[in-house]
Short mmCIF file of C-alpha atoms and ligand atoms in Angstrom, two decimals:
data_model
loop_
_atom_site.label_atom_id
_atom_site.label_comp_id
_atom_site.label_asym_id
_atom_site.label_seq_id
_atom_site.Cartn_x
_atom_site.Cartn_y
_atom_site.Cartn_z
CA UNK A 1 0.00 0.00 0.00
CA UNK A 2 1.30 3.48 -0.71
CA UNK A 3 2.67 5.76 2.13
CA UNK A 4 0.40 8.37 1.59
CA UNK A 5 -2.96 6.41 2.37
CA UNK A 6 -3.64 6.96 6.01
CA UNK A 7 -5.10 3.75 7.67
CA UNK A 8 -7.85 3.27 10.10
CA UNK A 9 -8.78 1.01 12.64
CA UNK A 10 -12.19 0.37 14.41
CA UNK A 11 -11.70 -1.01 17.95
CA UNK A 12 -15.04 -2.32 19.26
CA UNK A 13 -15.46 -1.64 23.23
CA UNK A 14 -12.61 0.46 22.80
CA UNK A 15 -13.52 2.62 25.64
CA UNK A 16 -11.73 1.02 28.53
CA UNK A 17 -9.92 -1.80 29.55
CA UNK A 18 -8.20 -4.03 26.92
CA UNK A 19 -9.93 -2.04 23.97
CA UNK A 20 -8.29 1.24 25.18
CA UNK A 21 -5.04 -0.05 25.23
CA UNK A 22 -5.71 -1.88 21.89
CA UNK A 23 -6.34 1.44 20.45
CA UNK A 24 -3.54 3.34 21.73
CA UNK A 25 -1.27 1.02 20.52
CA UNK A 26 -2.93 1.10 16.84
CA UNK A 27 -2.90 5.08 17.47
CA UNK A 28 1.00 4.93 18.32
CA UNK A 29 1.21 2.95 14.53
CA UNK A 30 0.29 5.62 13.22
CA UNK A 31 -3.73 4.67 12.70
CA UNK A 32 -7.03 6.81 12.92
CA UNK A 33 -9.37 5.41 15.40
CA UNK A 34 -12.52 4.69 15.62
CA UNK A 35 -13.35 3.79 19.53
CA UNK A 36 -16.86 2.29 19.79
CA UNK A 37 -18.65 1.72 23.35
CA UNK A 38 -21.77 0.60 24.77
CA UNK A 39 -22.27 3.05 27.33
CA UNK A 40 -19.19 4.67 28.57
CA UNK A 41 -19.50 7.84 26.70
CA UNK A 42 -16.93 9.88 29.00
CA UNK A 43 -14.15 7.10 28.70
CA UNK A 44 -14.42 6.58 25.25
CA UNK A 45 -14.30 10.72 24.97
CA UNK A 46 -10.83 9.85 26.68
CA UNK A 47 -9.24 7.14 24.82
CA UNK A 48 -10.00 9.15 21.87
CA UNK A 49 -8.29 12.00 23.32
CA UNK A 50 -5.27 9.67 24.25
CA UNK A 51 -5.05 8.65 21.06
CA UNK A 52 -4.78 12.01 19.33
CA UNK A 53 -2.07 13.19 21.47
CA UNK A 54 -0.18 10.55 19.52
CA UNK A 55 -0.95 12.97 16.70
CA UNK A 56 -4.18 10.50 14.90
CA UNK A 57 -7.13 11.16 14.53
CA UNK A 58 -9.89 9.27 16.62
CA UNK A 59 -13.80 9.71 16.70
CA UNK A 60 -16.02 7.75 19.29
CA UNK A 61 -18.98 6.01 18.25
CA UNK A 62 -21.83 4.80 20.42
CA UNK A 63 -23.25 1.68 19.11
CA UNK A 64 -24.31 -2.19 20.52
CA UNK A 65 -22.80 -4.01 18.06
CA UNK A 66 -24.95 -7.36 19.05
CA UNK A 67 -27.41 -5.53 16.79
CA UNK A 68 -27.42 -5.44 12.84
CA UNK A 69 -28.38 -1.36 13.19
CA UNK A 70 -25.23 -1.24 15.69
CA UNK A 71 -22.60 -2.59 13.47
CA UNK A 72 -24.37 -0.97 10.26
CA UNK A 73 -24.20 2.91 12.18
CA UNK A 74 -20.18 2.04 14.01
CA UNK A 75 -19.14 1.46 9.84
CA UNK A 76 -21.16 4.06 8.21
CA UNK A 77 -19.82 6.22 11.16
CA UNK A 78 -16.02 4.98 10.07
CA UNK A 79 -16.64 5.29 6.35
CA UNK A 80 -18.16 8.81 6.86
CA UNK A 81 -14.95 10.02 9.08
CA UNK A 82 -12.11 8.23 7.09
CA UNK A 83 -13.21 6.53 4.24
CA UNK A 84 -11.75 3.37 4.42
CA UNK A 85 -11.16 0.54 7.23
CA UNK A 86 -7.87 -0.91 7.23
CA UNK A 87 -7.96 -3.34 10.52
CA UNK A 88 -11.09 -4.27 12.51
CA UNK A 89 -10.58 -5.77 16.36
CA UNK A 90 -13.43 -6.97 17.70
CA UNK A 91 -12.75 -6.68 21.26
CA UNK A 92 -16.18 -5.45 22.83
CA UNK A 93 -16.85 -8.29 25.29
CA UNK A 94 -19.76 -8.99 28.09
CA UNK A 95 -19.64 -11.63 31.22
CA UNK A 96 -22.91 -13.59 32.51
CA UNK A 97 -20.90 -16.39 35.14
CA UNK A 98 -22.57 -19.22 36.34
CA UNK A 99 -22.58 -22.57 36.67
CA UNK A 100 -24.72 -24.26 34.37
CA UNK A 101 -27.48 -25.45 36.59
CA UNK A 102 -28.41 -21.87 37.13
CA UNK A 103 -27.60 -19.87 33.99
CA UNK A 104 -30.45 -18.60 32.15
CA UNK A 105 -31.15 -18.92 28.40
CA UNK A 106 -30.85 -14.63 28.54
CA UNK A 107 -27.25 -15.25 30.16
CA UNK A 108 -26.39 -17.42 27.37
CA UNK A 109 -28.26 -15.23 24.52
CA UNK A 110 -26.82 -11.75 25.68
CA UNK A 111 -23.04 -13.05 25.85
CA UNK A 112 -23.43 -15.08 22.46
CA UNK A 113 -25.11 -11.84 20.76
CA UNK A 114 -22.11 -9.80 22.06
CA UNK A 115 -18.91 -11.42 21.76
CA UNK A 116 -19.57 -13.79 18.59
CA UNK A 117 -22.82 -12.46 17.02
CA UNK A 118 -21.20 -8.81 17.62
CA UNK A 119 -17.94 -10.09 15.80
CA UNK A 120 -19.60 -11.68 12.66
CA UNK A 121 -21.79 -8.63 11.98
CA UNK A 122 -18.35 -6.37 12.20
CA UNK A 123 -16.59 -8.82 10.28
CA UNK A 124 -19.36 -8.91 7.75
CA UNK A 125 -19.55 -4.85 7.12
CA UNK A 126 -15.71 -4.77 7.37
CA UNK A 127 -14.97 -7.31 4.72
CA UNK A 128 -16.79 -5.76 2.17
CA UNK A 129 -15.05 -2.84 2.24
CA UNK A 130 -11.71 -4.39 2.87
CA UNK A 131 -12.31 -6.65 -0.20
CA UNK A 132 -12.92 -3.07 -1.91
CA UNK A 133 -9.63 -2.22 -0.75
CA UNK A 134 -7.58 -5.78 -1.21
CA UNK A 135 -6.38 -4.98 2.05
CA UNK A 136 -7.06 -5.89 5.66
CA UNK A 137 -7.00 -6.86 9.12
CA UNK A 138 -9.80 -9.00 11.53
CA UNK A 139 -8.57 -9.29 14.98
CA UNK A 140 -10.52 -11.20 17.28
CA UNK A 141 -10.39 -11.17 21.32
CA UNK A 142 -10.79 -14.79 22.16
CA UNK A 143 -9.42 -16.30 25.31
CA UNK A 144 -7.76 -19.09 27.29
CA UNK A 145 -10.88 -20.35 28.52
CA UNK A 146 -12.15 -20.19 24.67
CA UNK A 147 -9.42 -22.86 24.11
CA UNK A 148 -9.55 -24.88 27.41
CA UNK A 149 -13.33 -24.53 29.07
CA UNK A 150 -13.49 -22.84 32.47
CA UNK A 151 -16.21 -24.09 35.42
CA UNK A 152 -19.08 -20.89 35.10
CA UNK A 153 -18.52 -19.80 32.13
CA UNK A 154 -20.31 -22.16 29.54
CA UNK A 155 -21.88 -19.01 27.90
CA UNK A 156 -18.31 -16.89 27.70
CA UNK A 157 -16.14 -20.05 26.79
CA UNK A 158 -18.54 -20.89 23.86
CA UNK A 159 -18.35 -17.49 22.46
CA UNK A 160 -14.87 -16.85 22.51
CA UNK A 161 -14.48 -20.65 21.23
CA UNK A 162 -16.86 -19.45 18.25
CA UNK A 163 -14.38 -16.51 17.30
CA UNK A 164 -11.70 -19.07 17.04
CA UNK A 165 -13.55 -21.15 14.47
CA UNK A 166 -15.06 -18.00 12.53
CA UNK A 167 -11.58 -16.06 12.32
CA UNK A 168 -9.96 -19.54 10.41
CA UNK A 169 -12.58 -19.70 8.48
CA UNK A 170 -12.88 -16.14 7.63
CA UNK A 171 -9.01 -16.87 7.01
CA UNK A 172 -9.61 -19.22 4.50
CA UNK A 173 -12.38 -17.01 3.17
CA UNK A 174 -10.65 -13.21 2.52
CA UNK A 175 -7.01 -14.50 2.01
CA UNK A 176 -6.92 -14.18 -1.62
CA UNK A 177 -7.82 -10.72 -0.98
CA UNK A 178 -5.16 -9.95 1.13
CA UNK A 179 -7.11 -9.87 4.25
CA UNK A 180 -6.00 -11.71 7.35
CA UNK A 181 -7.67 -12.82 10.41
CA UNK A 182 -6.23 -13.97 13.68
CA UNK A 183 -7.77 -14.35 17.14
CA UNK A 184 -5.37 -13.14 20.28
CA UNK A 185 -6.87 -15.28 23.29
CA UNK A 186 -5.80 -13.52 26.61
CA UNK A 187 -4.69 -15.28 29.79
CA UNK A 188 -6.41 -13.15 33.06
CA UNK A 189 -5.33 -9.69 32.21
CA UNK A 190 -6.13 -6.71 34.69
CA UNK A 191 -9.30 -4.64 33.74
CA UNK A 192 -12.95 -3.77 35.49
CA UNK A 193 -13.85 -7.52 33.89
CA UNK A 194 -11.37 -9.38 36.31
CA UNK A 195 -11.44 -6.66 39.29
CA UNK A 196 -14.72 -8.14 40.26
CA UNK A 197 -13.42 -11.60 41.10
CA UNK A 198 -13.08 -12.17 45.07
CA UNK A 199 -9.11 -11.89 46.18
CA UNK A 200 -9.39 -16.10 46.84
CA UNK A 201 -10.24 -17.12 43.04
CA UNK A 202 -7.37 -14.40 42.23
CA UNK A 203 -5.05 -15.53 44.17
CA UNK A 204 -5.61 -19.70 43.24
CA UNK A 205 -5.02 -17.83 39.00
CA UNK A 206 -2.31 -16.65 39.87
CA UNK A 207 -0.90 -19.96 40.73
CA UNK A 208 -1.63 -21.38 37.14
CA UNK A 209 0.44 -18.64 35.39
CA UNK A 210 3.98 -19.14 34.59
CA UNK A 211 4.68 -15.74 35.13
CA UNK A 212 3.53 -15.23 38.12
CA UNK A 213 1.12 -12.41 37.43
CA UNK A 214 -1.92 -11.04 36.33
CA UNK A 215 -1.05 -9.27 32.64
CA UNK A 216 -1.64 -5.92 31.83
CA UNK A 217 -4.00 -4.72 28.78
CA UNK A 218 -0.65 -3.47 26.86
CA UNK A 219 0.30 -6.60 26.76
CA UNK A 220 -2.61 -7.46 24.84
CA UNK A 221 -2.49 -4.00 22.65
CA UNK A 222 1.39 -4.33 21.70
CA UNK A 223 0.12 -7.82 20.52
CA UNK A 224 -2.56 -6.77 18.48
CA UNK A 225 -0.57 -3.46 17.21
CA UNK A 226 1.88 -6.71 15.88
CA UNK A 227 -0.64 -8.65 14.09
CA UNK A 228 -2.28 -5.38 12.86
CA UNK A 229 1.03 -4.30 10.83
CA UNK A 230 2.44 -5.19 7.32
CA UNK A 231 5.51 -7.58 9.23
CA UNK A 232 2.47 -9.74 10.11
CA UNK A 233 1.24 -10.09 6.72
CA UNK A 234 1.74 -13.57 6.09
CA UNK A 235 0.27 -14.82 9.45
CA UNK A 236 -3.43 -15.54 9.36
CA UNK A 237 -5.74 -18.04 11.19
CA UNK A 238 -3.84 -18.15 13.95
CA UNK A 239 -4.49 -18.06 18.01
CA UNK A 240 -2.26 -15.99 19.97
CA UNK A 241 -2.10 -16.69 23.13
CA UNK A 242 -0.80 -13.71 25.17
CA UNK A 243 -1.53 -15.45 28.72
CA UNK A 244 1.79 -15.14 31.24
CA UNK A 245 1.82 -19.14 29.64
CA UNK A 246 -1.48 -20.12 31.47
CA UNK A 247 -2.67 -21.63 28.39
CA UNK A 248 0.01 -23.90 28.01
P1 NDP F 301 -14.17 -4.45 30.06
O1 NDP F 301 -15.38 -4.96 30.76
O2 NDP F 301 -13.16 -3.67 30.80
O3 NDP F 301 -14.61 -3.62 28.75
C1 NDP F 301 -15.58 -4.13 27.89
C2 NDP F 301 -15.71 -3.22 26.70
O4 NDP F 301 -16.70 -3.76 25.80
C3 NDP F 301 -16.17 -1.83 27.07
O5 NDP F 301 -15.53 -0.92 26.21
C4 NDP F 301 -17.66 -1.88 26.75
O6 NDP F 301 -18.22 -0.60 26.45
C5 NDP F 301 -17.65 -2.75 25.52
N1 NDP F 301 -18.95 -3.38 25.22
C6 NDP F 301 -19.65 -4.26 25.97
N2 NDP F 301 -20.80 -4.59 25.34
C7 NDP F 301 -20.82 -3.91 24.16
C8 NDP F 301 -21.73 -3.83 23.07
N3 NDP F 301 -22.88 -4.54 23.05
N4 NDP F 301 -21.44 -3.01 22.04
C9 NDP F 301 -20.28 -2.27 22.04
N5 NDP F 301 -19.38 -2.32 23.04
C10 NDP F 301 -19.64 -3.13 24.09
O7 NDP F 301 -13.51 -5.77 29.41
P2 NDP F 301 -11.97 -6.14 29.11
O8 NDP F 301 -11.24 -4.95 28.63
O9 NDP F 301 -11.46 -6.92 30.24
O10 NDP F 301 -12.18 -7.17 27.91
C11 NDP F 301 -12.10 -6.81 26.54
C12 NDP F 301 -12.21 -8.08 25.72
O11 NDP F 301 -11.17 -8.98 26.09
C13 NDP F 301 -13.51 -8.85 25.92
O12 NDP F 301 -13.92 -9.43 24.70
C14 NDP F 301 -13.12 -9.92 26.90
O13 NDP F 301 -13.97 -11.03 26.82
C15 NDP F 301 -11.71 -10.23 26.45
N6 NDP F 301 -10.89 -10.88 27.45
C16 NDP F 301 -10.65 -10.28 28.65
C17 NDP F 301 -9.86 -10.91 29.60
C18 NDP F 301 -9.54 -10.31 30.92
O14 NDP F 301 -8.93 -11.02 31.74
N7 NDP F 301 -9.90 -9.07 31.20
C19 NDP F 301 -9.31 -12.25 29.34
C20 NDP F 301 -9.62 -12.77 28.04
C21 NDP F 301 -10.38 -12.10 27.14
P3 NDP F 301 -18.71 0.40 27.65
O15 NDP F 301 -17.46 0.92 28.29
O16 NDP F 301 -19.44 1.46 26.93
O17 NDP F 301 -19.54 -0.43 28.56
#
C-alpha cells in the first residue's frame, strides 16, 4: 500500500480496559481510530483523546454491536470520518458467570449476541469494504478459557471458542484478498472484567500462570498493534495466546 494512504482502525469496546489499550497502541502505529462503546460515553471521549495526542485522529462512536443497526451505524460512522477501514478488532466483550445449573437462556443469549454475534456482523460490514480495498486486518479477542473450558462460564467459553472457528474460516475465506484474520486469546489480564473476582479465586489464577502475574492490557495491545502491521502479513488463522503461559 502506498505511504500516503492513512489507515484506520475500528476497535469495538474500545472505551476502557483491553480495547483502550488496543487502540492506543494502533494510534502509536500511526492509525485513525474509531473507539466504539456501549455506554461509557466519557471514557471513550478519553481514549479518543489519548489517542490524538499521539498525533491521529480518533472519533467515538456509540453503538451495541450485538445488533445489525449497531454494526451498520459504528461502519457508516467509520466510512463517513475516514473513508476506508484498514484493521477491525473486535474486542467489545460482556460476562454472565454461572454454573450451568443456574444460567439462564438470557445469560447465554446476551453473551453469544455480544462477543460472537457482535464479531460476525463487524466482520461482515468490514470485509466488504476491505475486499474493496484488497487490504485488511480481523482481529478477534478470544481467550484461554475459549481454548480450554473454564467451570461458570459455559456461555463466555462458547463465544470466545466461536471466534476461534469463525476467524480460520474467515481466514480461508478473505485470504486471496489480502485480508488476514487472527484471534489473540488472553490469559487473566487486569481490567474492570477481572477486578470483580473475590481476592481467593485471584489468588488460586495466579498460581496457574507461569509468570507469576496477572497481565496488563498493553500486553494485549502491543500484541494486536503486531498482528495489525504489514511484518504480520503472512500470518493468518492463527491463536495468539498472550496469557503469562497459562494456556500452556
Ligand atoms: P471491560 O469490561 O473492561 O470492557 C468491555 C468493553 O466492551 C467496554 O468498552 C464496553 O463498552 C464494551 N462493550 C460491551 N458490550 C458492548 C456492546 N454490546 N457493544 C459495544 N461495546 C460493548 O472488558 P476487558 O477490557 O477486560 O475485555 C475486553 C475483551 O477482552 C472482551 O472481549 C473480553 O472477553 C476479552 N478478554 C478479557 C480478559 C480479561 O482477563 N480481562 C481475558 C480474556 C479475554 P462500555 O465501556 O461502553 O460499557
Amino acid at each position: 500500500m502506498s505511504e500516503s494512504i492513512r489507515r484506520a482502525a475500528i476497535v469495538t469496546g474500545g472505551s476502557r480496559g483491553i480495547g483502550r489499550a488496543v487502540c492506543l497502541a494502533l494510534a502509536a502505529q500511526g492509525l485513525d481510530i474509531v473507539v466504539n462503546y456501549a455506554g461509557s460515553a466519557a471514557a471513550a471521549a478519553e481514549t479518543a483523546a489519548l489517542c490524538e495526542e499521539k498525533g491521529v485522529k480518533a472519533i467515538t462512536v456509540q453503538a451495541d454491536v450485538s445488533t445489525a443497526q449497531g454494526a451498520d451505524a459504528l461502519f457508516e460512522a467509520a466510512m463517513a470520518a475516514f473513508g476506508r477501514v484498514d484493521v477491525l478488532v473486535n474486542n467489545a466483550g460482556i460476562t454472565r458467570d454461572g454454573l450451568i445449573l443456574r444460567m439462564t437462556e438470557e445469560d447465554f443469549d446476551q453473551v453469544i449476541a455480544t462477543n460472537l454475534k457482535g464479531a460476525f456482523l463487524c466482520a461482515k460490514k468490514a470485509a466488504r469494504i476491505m475486499m474493496k480495498q484488497r487490504y485488511g486486518r480481523i482481529i478477534s479477542i478470544s481467550s484461554v478459557v475459549g481454548v480450554h473450558g473454564n467451570a461458570g462460564q459455559a456461555n463466555y467459553a462458547a463465544s470466545k471458542a466461536g471466534l476461534i472457528g469463525m476467524t480460520k474460516s474467515l481466514a480461508k475465506e478473505l485470504g486471496s484478498r489480502h485480508i488476514t484474520a487472527n484471534a489473540v486469546a488472553p490469559g487473566f489480564i487486569d481490567t474492570d472484567m477481572t477486578r470483580v473476582l473475590p481476592e481467593a479465586a485471584k489468588t488460586a489464577l495466579l498460581g496457574q500462570i507461569p509468570l507469576g502475574a496477572l497481565g496488563r492490557p498493553e500486553d494485549i495491545g502491543s500484541a494486536v498493534a503486531f498482528l495489525a502491521s504489514e511484518q504480520a502479513g503472512y500470518i493468518t488463522g492463527q491463536v495468539l495466546g498472550v496469557d503469562g503461559g497459562m494456556g500452556m
